[in-house]
C-alpha positions in Angstrom: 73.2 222.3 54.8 75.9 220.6 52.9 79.2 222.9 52.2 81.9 222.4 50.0 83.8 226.1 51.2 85.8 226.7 54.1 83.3 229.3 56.2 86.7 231.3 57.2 88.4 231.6 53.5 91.7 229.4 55.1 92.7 226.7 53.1 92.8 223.5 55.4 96.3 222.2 55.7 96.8 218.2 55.4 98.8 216.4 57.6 102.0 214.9 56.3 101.2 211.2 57.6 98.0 211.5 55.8 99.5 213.1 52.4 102.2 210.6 52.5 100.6 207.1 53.0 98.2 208.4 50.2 101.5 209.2 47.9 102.8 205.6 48.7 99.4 204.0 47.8 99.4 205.7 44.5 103.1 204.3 44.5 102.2 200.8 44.8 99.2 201.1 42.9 101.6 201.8 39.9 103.9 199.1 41.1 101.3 196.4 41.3 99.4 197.4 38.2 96.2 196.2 37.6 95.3 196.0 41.1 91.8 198.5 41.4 88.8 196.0 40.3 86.5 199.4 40.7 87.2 201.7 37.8 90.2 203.0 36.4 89.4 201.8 33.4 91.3 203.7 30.2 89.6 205.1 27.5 90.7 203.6 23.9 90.9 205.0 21.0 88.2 204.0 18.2 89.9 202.2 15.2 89.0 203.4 11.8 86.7 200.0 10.0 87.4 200.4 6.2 84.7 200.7 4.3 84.7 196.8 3.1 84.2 195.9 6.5 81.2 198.8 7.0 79.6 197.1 4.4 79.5 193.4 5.8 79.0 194.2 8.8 75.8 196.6 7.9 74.6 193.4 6.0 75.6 191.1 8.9 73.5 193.4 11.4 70.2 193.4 8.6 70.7 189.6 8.4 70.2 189.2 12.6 67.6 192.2 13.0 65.3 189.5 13.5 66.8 188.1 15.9 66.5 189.4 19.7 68.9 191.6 20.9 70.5 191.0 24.1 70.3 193.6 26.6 73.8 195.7 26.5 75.6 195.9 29.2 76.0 199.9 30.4 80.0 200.6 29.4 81.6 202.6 32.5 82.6 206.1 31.8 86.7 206.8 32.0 87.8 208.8 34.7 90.0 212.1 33.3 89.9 215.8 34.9 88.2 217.4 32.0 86.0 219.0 34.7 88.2 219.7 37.1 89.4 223.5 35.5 85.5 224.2 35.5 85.1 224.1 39.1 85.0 227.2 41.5 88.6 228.5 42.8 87.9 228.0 46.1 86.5 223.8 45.5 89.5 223.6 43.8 91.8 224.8 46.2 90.5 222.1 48.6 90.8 219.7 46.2 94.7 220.9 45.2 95.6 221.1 49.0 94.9 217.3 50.0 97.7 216.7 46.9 101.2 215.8 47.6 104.0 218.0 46.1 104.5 214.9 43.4 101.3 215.4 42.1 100.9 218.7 42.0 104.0 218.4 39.6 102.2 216.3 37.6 98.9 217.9 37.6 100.8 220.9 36.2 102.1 218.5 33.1 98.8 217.3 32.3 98.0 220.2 29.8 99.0 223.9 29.0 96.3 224.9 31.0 96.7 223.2 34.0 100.3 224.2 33.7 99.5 228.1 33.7 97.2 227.5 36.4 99.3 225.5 38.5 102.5 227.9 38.0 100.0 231.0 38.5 101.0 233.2 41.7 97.5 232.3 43.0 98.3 228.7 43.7 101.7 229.9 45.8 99.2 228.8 48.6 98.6 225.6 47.6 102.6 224.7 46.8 103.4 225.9 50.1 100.8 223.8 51.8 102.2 220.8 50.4 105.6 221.8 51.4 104.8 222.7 54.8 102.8 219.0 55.0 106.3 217.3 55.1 108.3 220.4 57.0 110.5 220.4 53.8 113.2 223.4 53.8 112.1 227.0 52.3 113.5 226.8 48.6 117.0 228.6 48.0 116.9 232.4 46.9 116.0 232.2 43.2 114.1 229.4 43.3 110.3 228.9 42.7 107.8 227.1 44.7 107.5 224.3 41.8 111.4 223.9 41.2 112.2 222.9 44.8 109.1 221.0 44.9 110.7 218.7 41.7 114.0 218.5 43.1 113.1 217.2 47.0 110.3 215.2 45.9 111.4 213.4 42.5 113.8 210.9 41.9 114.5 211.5 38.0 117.3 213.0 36.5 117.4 217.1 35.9 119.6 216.7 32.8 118.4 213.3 30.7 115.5 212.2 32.6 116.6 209.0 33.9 114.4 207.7 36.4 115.6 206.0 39.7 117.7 208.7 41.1 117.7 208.9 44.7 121.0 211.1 45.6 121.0 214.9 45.3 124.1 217.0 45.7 123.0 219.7 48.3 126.6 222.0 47.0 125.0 222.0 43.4 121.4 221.6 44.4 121.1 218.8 41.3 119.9 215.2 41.1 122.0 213.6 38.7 122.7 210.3 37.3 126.0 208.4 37.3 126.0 209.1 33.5 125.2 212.6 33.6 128.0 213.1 36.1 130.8 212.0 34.3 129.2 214.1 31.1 129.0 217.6 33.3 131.5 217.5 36.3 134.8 218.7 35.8 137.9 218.3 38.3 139.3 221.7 39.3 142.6 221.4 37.8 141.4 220.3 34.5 139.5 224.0 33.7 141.8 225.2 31.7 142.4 222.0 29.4 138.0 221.6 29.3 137.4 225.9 28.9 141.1 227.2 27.4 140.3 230.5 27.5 138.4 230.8 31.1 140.1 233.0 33.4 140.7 230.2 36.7 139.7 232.8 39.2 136.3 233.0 38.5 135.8 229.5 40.2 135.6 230.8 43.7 132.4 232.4 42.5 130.8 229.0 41.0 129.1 226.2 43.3 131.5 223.4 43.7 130.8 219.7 45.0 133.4 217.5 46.8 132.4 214.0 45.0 132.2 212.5 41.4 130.7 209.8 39.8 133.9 208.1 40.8 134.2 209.0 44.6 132.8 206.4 46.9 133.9 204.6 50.3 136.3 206.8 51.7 136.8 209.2 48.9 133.2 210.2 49.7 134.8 212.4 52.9 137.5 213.9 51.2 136.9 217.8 51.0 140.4 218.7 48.9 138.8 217.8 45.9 136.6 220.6 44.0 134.3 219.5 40.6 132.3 221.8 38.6 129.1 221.5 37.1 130.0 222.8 33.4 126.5 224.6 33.0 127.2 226.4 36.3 130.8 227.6 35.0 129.3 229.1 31.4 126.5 231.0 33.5 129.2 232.6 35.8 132.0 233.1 32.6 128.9 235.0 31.2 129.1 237.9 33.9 132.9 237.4 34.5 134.2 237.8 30.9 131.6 241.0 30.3 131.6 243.0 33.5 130.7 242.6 37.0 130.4 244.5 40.6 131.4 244.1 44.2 127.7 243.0 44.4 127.8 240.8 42.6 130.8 239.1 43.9 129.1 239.2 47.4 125.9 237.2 46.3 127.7 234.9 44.8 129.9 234.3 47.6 126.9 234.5 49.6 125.2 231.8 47.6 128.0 229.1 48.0 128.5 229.8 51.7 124.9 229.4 52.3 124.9 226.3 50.1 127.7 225.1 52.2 125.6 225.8 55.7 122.3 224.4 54.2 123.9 221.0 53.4 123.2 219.9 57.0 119.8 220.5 57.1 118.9 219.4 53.8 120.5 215.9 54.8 118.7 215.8 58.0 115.2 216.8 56.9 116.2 213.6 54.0 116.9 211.3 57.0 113.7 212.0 58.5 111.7 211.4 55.3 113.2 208.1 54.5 112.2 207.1 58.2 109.0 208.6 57.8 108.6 207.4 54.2 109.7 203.3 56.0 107.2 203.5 58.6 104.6 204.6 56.2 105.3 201.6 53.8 105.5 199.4 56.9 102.1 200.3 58.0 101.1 200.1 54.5 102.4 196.3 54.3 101.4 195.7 58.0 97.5 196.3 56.7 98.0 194.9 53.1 99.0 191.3 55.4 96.1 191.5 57.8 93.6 192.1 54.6 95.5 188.9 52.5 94.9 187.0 56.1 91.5 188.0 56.5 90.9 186.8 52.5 92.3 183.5 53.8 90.2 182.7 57.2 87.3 183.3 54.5 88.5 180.4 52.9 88.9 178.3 56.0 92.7 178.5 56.9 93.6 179.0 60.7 95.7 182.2 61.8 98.8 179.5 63.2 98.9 178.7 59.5 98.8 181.9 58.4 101.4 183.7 60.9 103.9 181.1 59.4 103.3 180.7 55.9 102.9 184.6 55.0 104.5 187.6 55.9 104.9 191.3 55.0 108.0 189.8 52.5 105.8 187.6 51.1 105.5 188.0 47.2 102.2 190.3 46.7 102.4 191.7 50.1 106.0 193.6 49.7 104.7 196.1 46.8 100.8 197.1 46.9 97.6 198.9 48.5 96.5 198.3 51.5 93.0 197.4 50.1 93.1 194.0 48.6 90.6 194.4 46.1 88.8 191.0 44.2 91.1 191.5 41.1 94.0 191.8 43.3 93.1 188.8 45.4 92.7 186.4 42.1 96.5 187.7 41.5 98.0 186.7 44.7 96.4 183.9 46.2 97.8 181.8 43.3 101.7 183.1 44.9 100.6 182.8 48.8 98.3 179.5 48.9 100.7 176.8 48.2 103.0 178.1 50.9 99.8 178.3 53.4 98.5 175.3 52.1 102.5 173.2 52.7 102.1 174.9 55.7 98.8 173.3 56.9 99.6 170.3 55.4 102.9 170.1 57.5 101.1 170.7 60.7 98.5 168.4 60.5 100.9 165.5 59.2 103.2 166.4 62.2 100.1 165.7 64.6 98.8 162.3 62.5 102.7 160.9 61.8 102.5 158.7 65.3 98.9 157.3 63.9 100.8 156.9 60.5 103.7 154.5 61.6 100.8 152.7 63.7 98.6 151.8 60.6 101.8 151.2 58.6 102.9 148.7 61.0 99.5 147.1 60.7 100.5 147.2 56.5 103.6 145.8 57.0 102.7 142.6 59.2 99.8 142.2 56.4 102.8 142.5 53.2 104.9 140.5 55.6 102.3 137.5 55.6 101.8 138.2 51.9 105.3 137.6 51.0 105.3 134.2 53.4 103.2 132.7 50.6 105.5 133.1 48.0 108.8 130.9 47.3 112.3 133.3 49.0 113.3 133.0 45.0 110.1 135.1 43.6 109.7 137.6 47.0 113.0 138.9 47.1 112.4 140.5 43.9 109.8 142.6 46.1 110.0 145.9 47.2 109.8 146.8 50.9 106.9 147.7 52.4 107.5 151.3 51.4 106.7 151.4 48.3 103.0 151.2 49.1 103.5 154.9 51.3 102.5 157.0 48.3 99.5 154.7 47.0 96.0 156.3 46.9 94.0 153.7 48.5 97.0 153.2 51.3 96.8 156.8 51.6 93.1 156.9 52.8 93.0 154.6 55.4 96.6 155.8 57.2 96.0 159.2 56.9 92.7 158.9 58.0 91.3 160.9 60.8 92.6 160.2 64.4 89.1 159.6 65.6 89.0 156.8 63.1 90.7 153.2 64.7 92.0 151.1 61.8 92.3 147.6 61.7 93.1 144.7 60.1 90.2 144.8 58.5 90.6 148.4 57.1 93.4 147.3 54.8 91.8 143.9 53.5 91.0 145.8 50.0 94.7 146.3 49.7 95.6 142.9 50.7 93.5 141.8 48.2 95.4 144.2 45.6 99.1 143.2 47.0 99.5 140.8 43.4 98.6 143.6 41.5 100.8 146.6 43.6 103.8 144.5 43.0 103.4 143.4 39.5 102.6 147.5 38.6 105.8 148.7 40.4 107.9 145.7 39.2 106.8 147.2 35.9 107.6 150.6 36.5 111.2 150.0 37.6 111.9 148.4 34.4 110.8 151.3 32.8 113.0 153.6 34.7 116.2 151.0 34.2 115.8 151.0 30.4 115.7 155.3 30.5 118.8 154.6 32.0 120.6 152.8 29.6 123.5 154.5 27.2 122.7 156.0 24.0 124.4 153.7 22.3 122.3 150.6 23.4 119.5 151.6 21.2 118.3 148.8 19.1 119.4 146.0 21.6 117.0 144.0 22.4 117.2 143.5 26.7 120.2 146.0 27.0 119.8 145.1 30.7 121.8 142.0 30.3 123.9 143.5 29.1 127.5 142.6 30.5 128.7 146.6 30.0 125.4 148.1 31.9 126.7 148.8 35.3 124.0 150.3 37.9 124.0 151.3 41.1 121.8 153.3 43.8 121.0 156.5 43.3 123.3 159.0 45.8 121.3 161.6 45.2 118.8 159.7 47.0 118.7 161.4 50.7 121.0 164.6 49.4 121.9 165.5 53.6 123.7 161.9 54.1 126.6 163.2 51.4 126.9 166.4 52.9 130.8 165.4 54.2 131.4 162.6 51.8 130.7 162.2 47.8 130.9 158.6 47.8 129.5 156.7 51.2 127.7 153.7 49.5 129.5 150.2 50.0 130.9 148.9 47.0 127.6 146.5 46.9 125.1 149.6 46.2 127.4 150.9 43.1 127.9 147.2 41.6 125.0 145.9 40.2 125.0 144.0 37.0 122.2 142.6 35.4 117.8 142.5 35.9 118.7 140.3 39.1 121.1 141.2 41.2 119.2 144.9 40.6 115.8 144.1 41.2 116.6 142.0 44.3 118.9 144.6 45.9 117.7 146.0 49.0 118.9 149.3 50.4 118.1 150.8 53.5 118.4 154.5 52.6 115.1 155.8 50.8 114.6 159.0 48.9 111.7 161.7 50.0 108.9 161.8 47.6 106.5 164.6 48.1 102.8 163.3 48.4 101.4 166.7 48.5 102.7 170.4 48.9 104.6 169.7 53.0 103.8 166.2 53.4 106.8 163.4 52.0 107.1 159.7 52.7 110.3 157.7 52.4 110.1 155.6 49.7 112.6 152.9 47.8 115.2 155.0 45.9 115.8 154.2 42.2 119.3 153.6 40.2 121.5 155.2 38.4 124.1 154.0 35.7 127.6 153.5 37.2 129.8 154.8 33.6 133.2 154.4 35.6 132.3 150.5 36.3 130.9 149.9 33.0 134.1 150.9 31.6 136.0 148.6 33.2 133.5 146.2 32.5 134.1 146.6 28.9 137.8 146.6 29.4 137.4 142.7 30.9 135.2 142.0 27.8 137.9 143.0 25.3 140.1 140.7 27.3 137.9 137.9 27.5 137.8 138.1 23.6 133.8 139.3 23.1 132.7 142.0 21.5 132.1 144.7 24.5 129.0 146.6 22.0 126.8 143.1 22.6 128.4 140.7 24.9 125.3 139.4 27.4 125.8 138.3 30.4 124.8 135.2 29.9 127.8 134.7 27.4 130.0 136.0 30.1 128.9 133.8 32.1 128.8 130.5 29.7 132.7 131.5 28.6 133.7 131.6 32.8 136.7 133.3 32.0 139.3 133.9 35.1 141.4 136.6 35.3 144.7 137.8 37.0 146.1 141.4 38.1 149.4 142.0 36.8 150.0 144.4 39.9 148.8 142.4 42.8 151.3 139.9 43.4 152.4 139.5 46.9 154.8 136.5 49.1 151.7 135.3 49.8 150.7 134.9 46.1 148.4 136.8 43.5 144.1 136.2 42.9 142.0 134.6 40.3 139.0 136.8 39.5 135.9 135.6 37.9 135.0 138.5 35.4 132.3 140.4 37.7 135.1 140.3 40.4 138.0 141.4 37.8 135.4 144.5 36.9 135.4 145.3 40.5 138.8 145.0 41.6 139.7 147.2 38.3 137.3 149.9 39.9 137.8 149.5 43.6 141.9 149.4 43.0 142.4 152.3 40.6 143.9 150.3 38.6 144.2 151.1 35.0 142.1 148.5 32.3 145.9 147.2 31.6 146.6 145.5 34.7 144.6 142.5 34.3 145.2 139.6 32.1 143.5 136.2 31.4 144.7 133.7 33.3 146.8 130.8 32.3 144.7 127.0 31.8 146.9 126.1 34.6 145.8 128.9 37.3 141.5 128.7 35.4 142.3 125.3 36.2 143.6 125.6 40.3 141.2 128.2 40.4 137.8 126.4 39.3 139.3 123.1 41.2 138.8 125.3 44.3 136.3 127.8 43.8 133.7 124.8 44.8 134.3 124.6 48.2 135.1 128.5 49.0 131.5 128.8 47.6 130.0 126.1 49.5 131.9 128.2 52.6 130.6 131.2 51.9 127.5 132.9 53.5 125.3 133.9 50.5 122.9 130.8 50.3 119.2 131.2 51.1 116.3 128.3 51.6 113.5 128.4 49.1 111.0 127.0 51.3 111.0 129.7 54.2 112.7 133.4 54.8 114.8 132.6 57.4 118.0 133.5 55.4 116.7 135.8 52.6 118.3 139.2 53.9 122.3 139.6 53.1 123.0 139.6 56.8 121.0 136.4 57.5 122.3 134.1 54.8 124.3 131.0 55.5 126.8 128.7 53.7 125.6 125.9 52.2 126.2 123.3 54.9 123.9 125.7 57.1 121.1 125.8 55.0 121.0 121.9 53.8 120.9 120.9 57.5 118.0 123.9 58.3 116.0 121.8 54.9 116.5 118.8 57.0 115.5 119.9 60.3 113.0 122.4 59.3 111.5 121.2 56.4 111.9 117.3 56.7 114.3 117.0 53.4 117.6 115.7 53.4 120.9 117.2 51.5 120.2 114.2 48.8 117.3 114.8 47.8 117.6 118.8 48.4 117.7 120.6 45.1 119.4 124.0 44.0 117.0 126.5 42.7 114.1 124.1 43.9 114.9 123.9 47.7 117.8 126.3 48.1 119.2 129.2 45.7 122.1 131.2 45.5 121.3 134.8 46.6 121.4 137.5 44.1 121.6 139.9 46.9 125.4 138.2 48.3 126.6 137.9 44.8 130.0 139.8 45.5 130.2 137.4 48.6 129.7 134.7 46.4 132.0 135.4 43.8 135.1 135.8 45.8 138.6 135.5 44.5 140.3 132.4 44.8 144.3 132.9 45.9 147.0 131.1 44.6 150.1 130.6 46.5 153.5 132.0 45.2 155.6 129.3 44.5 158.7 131.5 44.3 158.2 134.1 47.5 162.6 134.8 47.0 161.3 137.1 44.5 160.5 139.7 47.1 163.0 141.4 48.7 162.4 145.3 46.8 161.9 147.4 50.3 160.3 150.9 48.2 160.5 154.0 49.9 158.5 155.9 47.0 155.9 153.9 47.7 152.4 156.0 48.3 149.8 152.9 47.1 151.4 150.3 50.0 152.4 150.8 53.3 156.1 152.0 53.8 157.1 148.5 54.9 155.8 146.7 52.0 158.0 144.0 50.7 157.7 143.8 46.4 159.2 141.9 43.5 160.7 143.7 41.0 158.6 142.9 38.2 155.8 144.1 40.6 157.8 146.8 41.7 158.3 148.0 37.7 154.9 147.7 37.0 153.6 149.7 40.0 156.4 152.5 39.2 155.8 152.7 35.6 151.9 153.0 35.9 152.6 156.9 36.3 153.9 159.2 33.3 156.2 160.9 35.0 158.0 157.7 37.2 160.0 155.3 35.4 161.6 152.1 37.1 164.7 152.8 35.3 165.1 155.8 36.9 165.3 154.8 40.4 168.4 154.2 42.3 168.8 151.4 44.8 169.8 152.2 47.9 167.9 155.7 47.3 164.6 154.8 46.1 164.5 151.8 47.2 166.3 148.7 48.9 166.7 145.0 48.6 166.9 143.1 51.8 167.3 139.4 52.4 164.5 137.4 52.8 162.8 138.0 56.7 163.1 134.8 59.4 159.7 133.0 59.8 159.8 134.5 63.5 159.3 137.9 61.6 156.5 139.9 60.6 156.7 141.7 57.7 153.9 143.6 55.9 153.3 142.6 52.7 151.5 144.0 49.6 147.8 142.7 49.3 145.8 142.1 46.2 143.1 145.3 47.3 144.4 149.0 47.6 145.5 150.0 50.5 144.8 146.7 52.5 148.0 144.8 54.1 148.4 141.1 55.6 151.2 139.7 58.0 152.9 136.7 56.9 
């Protein structure tokens, strides 16, 4: 036979592990609402329909009776304890003892008359019980069952109701907020100022606390200082000011001494609960993990993915049950999957990656013999082999399983495709160059020849190689001017493009705009005399302009810049837009006379009819690459075209636009010995002129201002036997004549 009364009339008394991983369910039940698929469902009130809609809808219900009626679906009936007051005392009593302090409180709020029932001298079992279930102290004399029970087991405030409270002052027995401290406590001294007319005796009679809102750290220990709770005063001024006995005087004195003892144990038996209360919530999250794991091997993921992806600190595994319920499952798996799925993803590309480089290699000899087909002139404006890493028909035959061996023939689809690949990412960078361009290019029609559109490579590109250094590109990354020298720059840096969550590939990295270059781009367009807004390139270059710096003139003589070299050395130098000028017809003239052959010298030639000199490093001078035409490709340096048989390389422009230096006729001029100087070594001969202008750069130096012999010093000219550092045309280099 099936009981529902204890045989002996004892009440059964619940353990505390039991009572309190049930109180921090309910806890993170609240915390993670929603989380119970299996009920709980709130009953809701029943709006009023006006009578307008009464009426259609009674017509709109006569107009479908014909129609057949779906079977309703049975509506689940709310939980509430409307029945729970109906049941025997003694059920009840078993049911009331398996309750934690905390909801007993709020079981006796529910209703008046669960409140009188609760609070009833028959239920001093059941209070106790509770109490006794977490070895809580017996309550102060004076105190009830149900007030202790409130003050050691909830955390809101006694005097506004503030939730979140977790310190109680054992002196005062209260659990106050920080606002409700400064509002009520009152500093010893200040009494008679706060209550004029209180006698100060009467405070050795009223519970006192050693901290205040105020008093943390190291004031926390002081034990000089005496505050008041003001409620506490007014109830002892009461008896004070209207009679009192020796009794009377001994309880009280009693009651703060015993206060003052009981502080020790209340702290300790708080210790032991917050441990307690941890290792409950640790279990708690221990078996909420292991249910969220077991959720996942459902779906198919392995524990060594698992143990690393998720923890107990996981979000949705902190705070919740330890039953993962369907409705809480659809919550979380959204939060934990992408992390378990990177995780997987990381693994398995880890174990394929030797496999991966294999196959690519087989890709890359394939795009290599691709690129053999077409002139040097049309394949350097193709992108490495790289750019085909993040393709979905690449992506199937590297990644594919290891038991898989890919060939040649494997990839012959996307040999097939290579045209098309090119053409379709060709396209795409242009798209991302013209997203690039300033605001105020709208309207133009190819603002990427423009002569003010600086680019350069994006730094942000591989963010741990600028970890020590903001700037480590060479100055032929950040220079790039114009749709060719861009689109046939290499760089061997990529950025990290995620395919899927844990798995990246290196890719090409894309451009930025370069504003500090394009300004000084600008600033050589004003001086060539074309309108910076819409000056092209190609008028830039049909004007060939040469231009000097007004600060880098040395013994052994100053440079002619064409106008992408003046931009640069106006960058590169620090020097401000000022310092360059056009040059005279007489120095355009020595320089263009000479500029032929220091081309001709310089290594940034390339043969059209094979790679052999397409990359920067392998390029040649021109003598170089006519006699490789002749002895590779049977034509001689007569009949050998430019653009046909050999081209300029886009990719050695800077090489190829080198300076041209003209001697200084007059080197006398240089006998300034600066010891100011911080741009040129300390030994630097200068001009004056030079010397005036380098001084009078700064706002706060002027030339005028210095003092020979203290500033600086002129000194004869040096014997040829003598070397003597002089200033160079580039910041902070230095020759020896």
């Amino acid at each position: 036979m099936v009981t529902t009364r204890t045989q002996n009339g004892v009440v059964r008394k619940a353990t505390a592990k039991a009572l309190l991983l049930a109180d921090e369910a309910d806890a993170f039940a609240i915390a993670s609402d929603g989380e119970d698929d299996d009920g709980d469902f709130k009953v809701s009130k029943k709006r009023k329909v006006s009578s307008s809609k009464r009426q259609k809808a009674s017509g709109n219900a006569a107009a479908s009776s014909s129609k057949t009626k779906a079977a309703a679906k049975p509506r689940r009936r709310g939980k509430d304890l409307s029945l729970l007051p109906t049941m025997p005392l003694d059920i009840l009593y078993e049911i009331l003892c398996q309750l934690t302090p905390k909801d007993l409180l709020n079981l006796s709020r529910t209703n008046k008359l669960f409140r009188s029932t609760m609070f009833g001298n028959q239920m001093l079992t059941v209070w106790r019980a509770a109490r006794d279930a977490f070895d809580a102290p017996e309550p102060p004399d004076g105190w009830t069952e149900q007030k202790w029970a409130g003050l050691l087991f909830e955390t809101t405030c006694q005097s506004c109701g503030k939730r979140g409270v977790v310190n109680v002052d054992w002196l005062l027995l209260r659990r106050a907020c920080g606002t409700c401290k400064r509002a009520h406590l009152i500093y010893g001294p200040r009494i008679k100022s706060r209550f004029p007319g209180y006698d100060p005796e009467m405070l050795e009679y009223v519970p006192h606390t050693h901290t205040s809102a105020w008093t943390k750290g190291w004031w926390s220990n002081r034990t000089n200082s005496k505050f008041y709770w003001d409620d506490d005063i007014e109830e002892v001024a009461d008896v004070y000011n209207y009679g009192y006995d020796e009794d009377w005087i001994d309880d009280r004195k009693e009651l703060i001494a015993e206060r003052a003892e009981m502080v020790k144990v209340y702290q300790d038996w708080l210790e032991q609960m917050d441990k307690f209360k941890g290792n409950a919530t640790a279990e708690n999250r221990e078996k909420r993990l292991e249910a969220v794991k077991a959720r996942f091997r459902e779906e198919g993921y392995e524990d060594r993915d698992l143990d690393k992806a998720i923890s107990v600190y996981s979000s949705g595994i902190f705070a919740g049950t330890p039953h993962v319920t369907n409705a809480v499952w659809s919550r979380i798996r959204p939060k934990l999957e992408p992390e378990v799925q990177r995780t997987m993803n990381e693994r398995i590309m880890a174990d394929l990656k030797p496999l991966v480089d294999e196959r690519m290699a087989i890709l890359a000899g394939l795009y290599d013999a691709y690129l053999n087909k077409l002139r040097p002139s049309e394949s350097c404006y193709c992108p490495p082999i790289d750019f085909l890493r993040v393709n979905p028909d690449v992506i199937k035959v590297v990644e594919a399983d290891e038991d898989i061996d890919i060939t040649e023939k494997d990839f012959q689809p996307i040999v097939e495709k290579f045209g098309e690949y090119v053409s379709k990412y060709q396209d795409d960078t242009e798209k991302e160059l013209l997203k690039l361009m300033p605001v105020d290019t709208e309207g133009v029609e190819d603002p990427l020849q423009l002569a003010r559109v600086v680019l350069r490579r994006d730094r942000r590109a591989r963010p741990e190689l600028y970890r020590y250094t903001s700037n480590s590109m060479e100055p032929e990354d950040s220079f790039l001017i114009g749709r060719d020298m861009v689109c046939a720059h290499t760089w061997e840096r990529r950025r990290r493009m995620e395919l899927r969550p844990g798995v990246f590939a290196d890719v090409p990295s894309k451009y930025e705009l370069n504003s500090d270059v394009s300004k000084a781009c600008s600033s050589i367009i004003i001086i060539a005399g074309l309108p910076q807004e819409t000056a092209t390139i190609a008028e830039m270059d049909a004007k060939d302009a040469r231009f000097v710096c007004k600060l880098c003139v040395s013994m052994n003589g100053y440079n002619v810049f064409t106008w992408r070299a003046a931009a640069q050395h106006v960058w590169l130098g620090g020097n401000p837009n000022h310092s360059m000028r056009l040059a005279t017809q007489e120095e355009e003239k020595m320089s263009k006379e000479n500029e032929l052959a220091l081309r001709e010298g310089t290594k940034a030639w390339s043969c059209n009819h094979c790679r052999a000199f397409l990359e920067p490093s392998a390029s040649r001078t021109k003598p170089v690459v006519l006699e490789h035409l002749k002895s590779e490709h049977g034509i001689t340096a007569d009949d050998a075209n430019l653009d046909e048989d050999y081209f300029v390389n886009q990719r050695c422009r800077h090489a190829y636009e080198a300076p041209y230096l003209i001697p200084e006729p007059d080197a006398e001029r240089f006998k300034c010995l600066c010891y100011r100087c911080s741009r040129h070594p300390p030994d630097t001969l200068h001009s004056k002129e030079t010397l005036s202008l380098c001084v009078n750069r700064y706002p706060f130096k002027r030339f005028e201002d210095m003092v020979s012999g203290i500033d600086y010093e002129i000194i004869p000219r040096p014997s040829a036997d003598e070397k003597v550092v002089e200033a160079s045309s580039s910041a902070g280099d230095s020759t020896e004549s």
